[in-house]
Coordinates of C-alpha atoms in Angstrom, one line a residue:
M1 CA 19.4 -42.3 -1.9
D2 CA 21.5 -40.8 -4.6
P3 CA 23.1 -37.6 -3.1
S4 CA 23.5 -36.1 -6.7
T5 CA 19.7 -35.9 -7.0
T6 CA 18.7 -35.1 -3.3
A7 CA 17.2 -31.7 -2.6
I8 CA 18.7 -29.6 0.2
E9 CA 16.4 -27.3 2.2
H10 CA 17.2 -24.9 5.0
K11 CA 15.0 -22.6 7.0
V12 CA 16.2 -19.4 8.7
H13 CA 14.0 -17.4 11.2
A14 CA 13.4 -13.7 11.4
R15 CA 15.3 -12.0 14.2
V16 CA 14.6 -9.5 17.0
G17 CA 17.2 -7.0 18.1
L18 CA 16.6 -7.1 21.9
L19 CA 19.2 -4.7 23.2
G20 CA 21.9 -2.4 21.9
N21 CA 20.6 -1.7 18.4
P22 CA 21.7 0.3 16.4
S23 CA 25.2 0.3 18.0
D24 CA 26.4 -2.7 16.0
V25 CA 27.4 -0.3 13.2
Y26 CA 29.1 2.0 15.8
Y27 CA 31.5 -0.5 17.3
G28 CA 28.9 -1.3 20.0
R29 CA 27.3 -4.4 21.5
T30 CA 23.9 -6.1 21.0
I31 CA 21.8 -9.0 22.2
S32 CA 19.5 -10.5 19.6
F33 CA 17.5 -13.7 19.2
S34 CA 15.9 -15.7 16.4
L35 CA 12.1 -15.3 16.1
G36 CA 10.2 -18.6 15.6
N37 CA 7.0 -16.9 14.4
F38 CA 8.4 -16.2 10.9
W39 CA 11.0 -17.7 8.6
A40 CA 12.4 -17.9 5.1
S41 CA 13.3 -21.2 3.5
V42 CA 15.5 -22.0 0.5
R43 CA 15.6 -25.2 -1.5
L44 CA 18.5 -26.3 -3.7
Q45 CA 18.1 -29.2 -6.1
P46 CA 20.9 -30.5 -8.4
S47 CA 20.1 -29.8 -12.1
D48 CA 21.8 -29.6 -15.5
H49 CA 21.8 -25.8 -15.6
L50 CA 22.2 -23.3 -12.8
V51 CA 18.7 -21.8 -12.3
I52 CA 17.6 -19.1 -9.9
S53 CA 13.8 -19.7 -9.6
P54 CA 11.7 -16.6 -9.2
H55 CA 9.0 -16.8 -6.5
P56 CA 5.5 -16.9 -7.8
T57 CA 4.4 -14.0 -5.6
H58 CA 7.5 -12.0 -4.6
D59 CA 9.0 -12.0 -8.1
L60 CA 5.8 -11.4 -10.0
V61 CA 6.3 -10.6 -13.7
Q62 CA 2.7 -11.3 -14.9
F63 CA -0.1 -9.0 -13.9
D64 CA -3.9 -8.7 -14.4
S65 CA -3.6 -5.1 -15.7
L66 CA -1.5 -2.0 -15.7
S67 CA -3.1 -0.8 -12.5
H68 CA -2.4 -4.1 -10.8
L69 CA 1.3 -3.7 -11.8
V70 CA 1.4 -0.2 -10.4
N71 CA -0.4 -1.0 -7.2
R72 CA 1.9 -4.0 -6.7
L73 CA 5.1 -1.8 -7.2
N74 CA 3.7 0.9 -4.8
N75 CA 3.1 -1.7 -2.1
E76 CA 6.0 -4.2 -2.7
G77 CA 8.7 -2.2 -4.5
Y78 CA 10.7 -3.5 -7.5
Y79 CA 12.7 -6.2 -5.8
G80 CA 12.0 -9.8 -4.9
G81 CA 14.4 -12.4 -3.7
V82 CA 16.1 -13.5 -7.0
R83 CA 18.7 -10.7 -6.7
L84 CA 19.5 -11.8 -3.2
L85 CA 20.2 -15.4 -4.3
M86 CA 22.3 -14.1 -7.2
A87 CA 24.3 -11.8 -5.1
L88 CA 25.0 -14.5 -2.5
C89 CA 26.1 -17.0 -5.2
K90 CA 28.7 -14.4 -6.4
I91 CA 29.9 -13.5 -2.9
F92 CA 30.2 -17.2 -2.0
Y93 CA 32.1 -18.1 -5.2
N94 CA 34.5 -15.3 -4.8
Y95 CA 35.1 -16.1 -1.1
C96 CA 35.9 -19.7 -1.9
R97 CA 38.1 -18.8 -4.8
D98 CA 40.1 -16.2 -2.7
N99 CA 40.5 -18.7 0.2
K100 CA 41.5 -21.7 -2.0
I101 CA 38.4 -23.6 -1.2
D102 CA 37.7 -26.0 -4.1
L103 CA 34.0 -26.2 -5.1
Q104 CA 33.3 -29.7 -6.3
G105 CA 29.8 -30.2 -7.7
G106 CA 27.6 -29.6 -10.6
N107 CA 24.8 -27.1 -11.2
F108 CA 21.7 -26.6 -9.2
T109 CA 18.2 -25.0 -9.2
I110 CA 17.6 -22.8 -6.2
S111 CA 14.3 -21.4 -5.0
Y112 CA 13.0 -19.6 -1.9
D113 CA 9.8 -18.9 0.1
T114 CA 9.2 -16.6 3.0
N115 CA 6.4 -15.6 5.4
I116 CA 8.3 -12.8 7.1
P117 CA 6.2 -9.7 6.8
R118 CA 7.7 -7.0 4.6
Q119 CA 9.0 -3.7 6.0
T120 CA 8.7 -4.8 9.6
G121 CA 12.4 -4.6 10.5
L122 CA 12.5 -8.4 11.1
S123 CA 15.4 -9.1 8.7
G124 CA 13.5 -10.8 5.9
S125 CA 16.1 -10.2 3.2
S126 CA 19.0 -11.6 5.3
A127 CA 16.9 -14.6 6.3
I128 CA 16.7 -15.6 2.6
V129 CA 20.4 -15.0 2.0
C130 CA 21.4 -16.9 5.2
A131 CA 19.2 -19.9 4.2
A132 CA 20.7 -19.9 0.7
L133 CA 24.2 -19.9 2.2
N134 CA 23.4 -22.9 4.3
C135 CA 22.2 -24.7 1.2
L136 CA 25.5 -23.9 -0.7
L137 CA 27.6 -25.0 2.3
D138 CA 26.0 -28.4 2.2
F139 CA 25.7 -28.8 -1.6
Y140 CA 29.5 -28.2 -2.0
N141 CA 30.3 -29.9 1.3
V142 CA 32.4 -27.0 2.7
R143 CA 30.5 -26.3 6.0
H144 CA 33.7 -27.3 7.9
L145 CA 35.9 -25.0 5.8
I146 CA 34.0 -21.7 6.3
K147 CA 33.9 -20.6 9.9
V148 CA 30.6 -19.8 11.6
E149 CA 32.1 -16.4 12.7
V150 CA 32.8 -15.4 9.1
R151 CA 29.4 -16.4 7.6
P152 CA 27.5 -13.3 8.8
N153 CA 30.0 -11.2 6.8
L154 CA 29.2 -13.2 3.7
V155 CA 25.5 -12.6 4.2
L156 CA 26.1 -8.9 4.8
N157 CA 28.4 -8.6 1.8
A158 CA 25.7 -10.1 -0.5
E159 CA 23.3 -7.5 0.7
K160 CA 25.9 -4.7 0.4
E161 CA 26.4 -5.8 -3.2
L162 CA 22.8 -4.7 -3.8
G163 CA 23.1 -1.4 -1.9
I164 CA 21.3 -2.6 1.2
V165 CA 22.7 -0.7 4.2
A166 CA 22.9 -2.8 7.3
G167 CA 25.1 -4.1 10.2
L168 CA 26.3 -7.5 11.2
Q169 CA 23.9 -7.9 14.2
D170 CA 21.0 -9.4 12.2
R171 CA 23.1 -11.8 10.2
V172 CA 24.9 -13.1 13.3
A173 CA 21.5 -13.8 15.0
Q174 CA 20.4 -15.7 11.9
V175 CA 23.6 -17.6 11.3
Y176 CA 23.8 -18.7 15.0
G177 CA 20.1 -18.9 15.9
G178 CA 18.9 -18.8 19.4
L179 CA 20.0 -16.0 21.7
V180 CA 23.3 -14.3 21.1
Y181 CA 25.4 -11.6 22.8
M182 CA 27.6 -9.7 20.4
D183 CA 30.6 -7.4 20.9
F184 CA 31.6 -5.3 17.9
S185 CA 34.3 -3.4 19.6
K186 CA 36.7 -1.6 17.2
N187 CA 39.7 -3.7 18.1
Y188 CA 37.8 -6.9 17.3
M189 CA 36.4 -5.5 14.0
D190 CA 39.8 -4.2 12.9
D191 CA 41.8 -7.3 13.9
L192 CA 39.4 -10.1 13.1
G193 CA 37.0 -8.5 10.6
H194 CA 34.1 -9.5 12.8
G195 CA 32.9 -9.3 16.4
I196 CA 33.0 -11.7 19.3
Y197 CA 29.8 -13.7 19.5
T198 CA 28.6 -15.5 22.6
P199 CA 25.5 -17.8 22.4
M200 CA 23.3 -17.7 25.5
E201 CA 20.6 -20.0 26.8
I202 CA 17.3 -19.1 25.1
N203 CA 15.4 -20.1 28.3
L204 CA 16.9 -17.0 30.0
L205 CA 14.4 -14.8 28.2
P206 CA 11.0 -13.9 29.8
P207 CA 7.8 -14.1 27.8
L208 CA 7.8 -11.4 25.1
H209 CA 5.3 -10.1 22.5
L210 CA 5.8 -8.9 18.9
I211 CA 3.8 -5.9 17.7
Y212 CA 3.6 -4.8 14.0
A213 CA 1.3 -3.1 11.5
E214 CA -0.3 -5.3 8.9
N215 CA 0.1 -2.7 6.2
P216 CA 3.1 -0.5 7.2
S217 CA 3.1 3.0 5.7
D218 CA 6.2 4.8 4.6
S219 CA 6.6 6.3 8.1
G220 CA 10.2 6.6 9.2
K221 CA 11.6 7.0 5.7
V222 CA 13.1 10.5 6.5
H223 CA 16.9 10.3 6.0
S224 CA 18.8 10.3 9.3
S225 CA 21.9 12.4 9.9
V226 CA 23.1 10.3 12.9
R227 CA 25.8 8.5 11.0
Q228 CA 27.3 11.7 9.7
R229 CA 27.1 13.4 13.0
W230 CA 28.9 10.4 14.6
L231 CA 31.6 10.6 12.0
D232 CA 31.9 14.3 12.6
G233 CA 32.5 13.8 16.3
D234 CA 29.2 15.1 17.6
K235 CA 29.6 14.6 21.4
F236 CA 25.8 14.0 22.1
I237 CA 25.6 11.3 19.4
I238 CA 28.9 9.6 20.5
S239 CA 28.0 9.6 24.2
S240 CA 24.4 8.4 23.5
M241 CA 25.6 5.6 21.2
E242 CA 28.2 4.5 23.9
E243 CA 25.3 4.3 26.4
V244 CA 23.3 2.2 23.9
A245 CA 26.3 -0.1 23.5
N246 CA 26.6 -0.5 27.3
L247 CA 23.0 -1.7 27.7
P248 CA 23.7 -5.2 26.5
L249 CA 26.5 -5.5 29.1
E250 CA 23.9 -4.8 31.8
G251 CA 21.3 -6.8 29.9
Q252 CA 23.4 -9.9 29.8
A253 CA 23.9 -9.7 33.6
A254 CA 20.2 -9.0 34.2
L255 CA 19.2 -12.1 32.1
L256 CA 21.7 -14.4 33.8
E257 CA 20.3 -13.2 37.2
K258 CA 16.7 -13.3 35.8
N259 CA 16.3 -9.7 37.0
Y260 CA 13.5 -8.9 34.6
T261 CA 12.5 -5.6 36.2
K262 CA 16.0 -4.3 35.4
F263 CA 15.7 -5.8 31.9
A264 CA 12.5 -3.9 31.3
D265 CA 14.2 -0.7 32.2
L266 CA 17.0 -1.4 29.8
M267 CA 14.6 -2.0 26.9
N268 CA 12.9 1.3 27.6
R269 CA 16.2 3.1 27.9
N270 CA 17.3 1.7 24.5
F271 CA 14.3 3.1 22.8
D272 CA 14.5 6.5 24.5
L273 CA 18.1 6.9 23.5
R274 CA 17.3 6.0 19.9
R275 CA 14.5 8.5 19.9
A276 CA 16.7 11.3 21.3
M277 CA 19.4 10.7 18.7
F278 CA 17.2 10.1 15.6
G279 CA 14.2 12.3 16.3
D280 CA 10.5 11.6 15.7
D281 CA 10.5 12.4 12.0
V282 CA 13.0 9.7 11.3
L283 CA 11.3 7.2 13.6
G284 CA 7.9 7.8 12.0
A285 CA 4.5 8.2 13.5
L286 CA 3.3 4.6 13.1
N287 CA 6.4 3.2 14.7
L288 CA 6.1 5.7 17.6
K289 CA 2.5 4.8 18.1
M290 CA 3.3 1.0 18.5
V291 CA 5.7 1.8 21.3
E292 CA 3.3 4.3 22.9
V293 CA 0.4 1.7 22.9
A294 CA 2.7 -0.8 24.6
R295 CA 3.9 1.6 27.2
S296 CA 0.3 2.8 27.9
V297 CA -0.3 -0.5 29.7
G298 CA 3.1 -0.4 31.5
A299 CA 4.9 -2.7 29.1
A300 CA 8.5 -2.2 28.2
A301 CA 8.9 -1.7 24.4
K302 CA 11.5 -1.0 21.7
F303 CA 12.0 -1.5 18.0
T304 CA 13.1 -5.0 16.9
G305 CA 15.3 -3.3 14.3
S306 CA 15.2 0.1 12.8
G307 CA 11.4 0.3 12.8
G308 CA 8.3 -1.6 11.5
A309 CA 7.9 -3.9 14.5
V310 CA 8.2 -3.6 18.3
V311 CA 9.2 -6.1 20.9
A312 CA 7.3 -5.7 24.2
F313 CA 7.7 -7.2 27.7
C314 CA 5.0 -7.2 30.4
P315 CA 6.9 -7.4 33.7
D316 CA 3.5 -7.8 35.6
G317 CA 2.7 -11.0 33.8
A318 CA -0.4 -12.5 32.1
S319 CA -3.0 -9.9 33.2
Q320 CA -0.8 -7.1 31.8
A321 CA -0.2 -9.1 28.6
K322 CA -4.0 -9.3 28.2
L323 CA -4.2 -5.5 28.5
L324 CA -1.5 -5.2 25.9
E325 CA -3.3 -7.4 23.5
D326 CA -6.5 -5.4 23.9
A327 CA -4.7 -2.1 23.4
C328 CA -3.0 -3.4 20.2
N329 CA -6.2 -4.8 18.8
E330 CA -8.0 -1.5 19.5
A331 CA -5.1 0.5 17.8
G332 CA -5.2 -1.9 14.8
F333 CA -1.8 -3.5 15.3
V334 CA -1.0 -7.2 15.0
I335 CA 0.2 -8.7 18.3
Q336 CA 1.7 -12.2 18.8
P337 CA 3.4 -14.0 21.7
V338 CA 7.1 -14.4 20.7
K339 CA 8.1 -18.0 19.8
F340 CA 11.7 -18.8 20.8
V341 CA 13.8 -21.2 18.8
P342 CA 17.2 -22.7 20.0
S343 CA 20.5 -22.3 18.2
C344 CA 20.6 -23.8 14.7
L345 CA 24.3 -24.7 14.7
N346 CA 25.2 -28.4 14.1
E347 CA 28.2 -30.4 15.0
L348 CA 30.2 -29.4 11.9
D349 CA 29.5 -25.7 12.6
L350 CA 30.5 -26.0 16.3
K351 CA 33.9 -27.4 15.4
T352 CA 34.7 -24.2 13.5
L353 CA 34.1 -22.0 16.6
P354 CA 36.9 -20.9 18.8
P355 CA 36.9 -22.4 22.4
Q356 CA 34.8 -20.2 24.7

């Protein structure tokens, strides 16, 4: 097979922030895992010209009518995935240039597809960027030259280029795959430019459920003052965020001991702290209802990200999970058992990691 004509394809899954979010942007800690239920894929094919292919659905430029166009914009917004691929190409090129990494290779055509539901806080944008980065690493044969620990920064920088405000947690989960414990302590971030990331065995996790709304409203779009209050030294915000950052420390121990009762308490505490800091107007009525429905049957529940979807755990097992499914169906929410996927790192990737 001629490598100059071979297509490269990579798939990156959605992610669930299991404990510690949103402390990743406050020098905290998190535990996250990749969600096998949904993914984005990117395909790169060598070509004469460099082409970024628009997606037939997500980058629509042809409409049935003016009302179709307006409805489409109201529901989907102005942005598809083309800008994500362009931004990554720029960030990747600049990083390689600045680090004296020679990019040998011609042009390519790059396209994407995704089934990650929009506005669900499952990191759909970063999945596309991460999958594209994997394609570029292989196309230019530089996977061994760009450390795994640095790659989440490249993904995040591409999104920052577009004004997307986010932290490293999601990108780490998607670069590594599987279950990852992350420490974003200030000394690591200042000295290394990234956190310390520790993969964990995915089979430590108990059965979990994903809950989301099929047609999310704009609930939870009220601007939050938490960041500014934290910067201003607000004692309640600082102490609450420190408590959130300590939950993954306890959570890691609870998972290793398979103490799932303790783990359920930590999930609930994570959400309660977020709610106390951000307030109900910021969290949004729909997001709150998803958590309340889960808790009504005794399940532990928290956001997977900043809202849009909820991860739930039924400590009492299958009978409780059936009650949870019934409650979600009655409330009009989609519920699915979580599919776990192992780490996606290969031998070349592992060689770039520091010894554990």
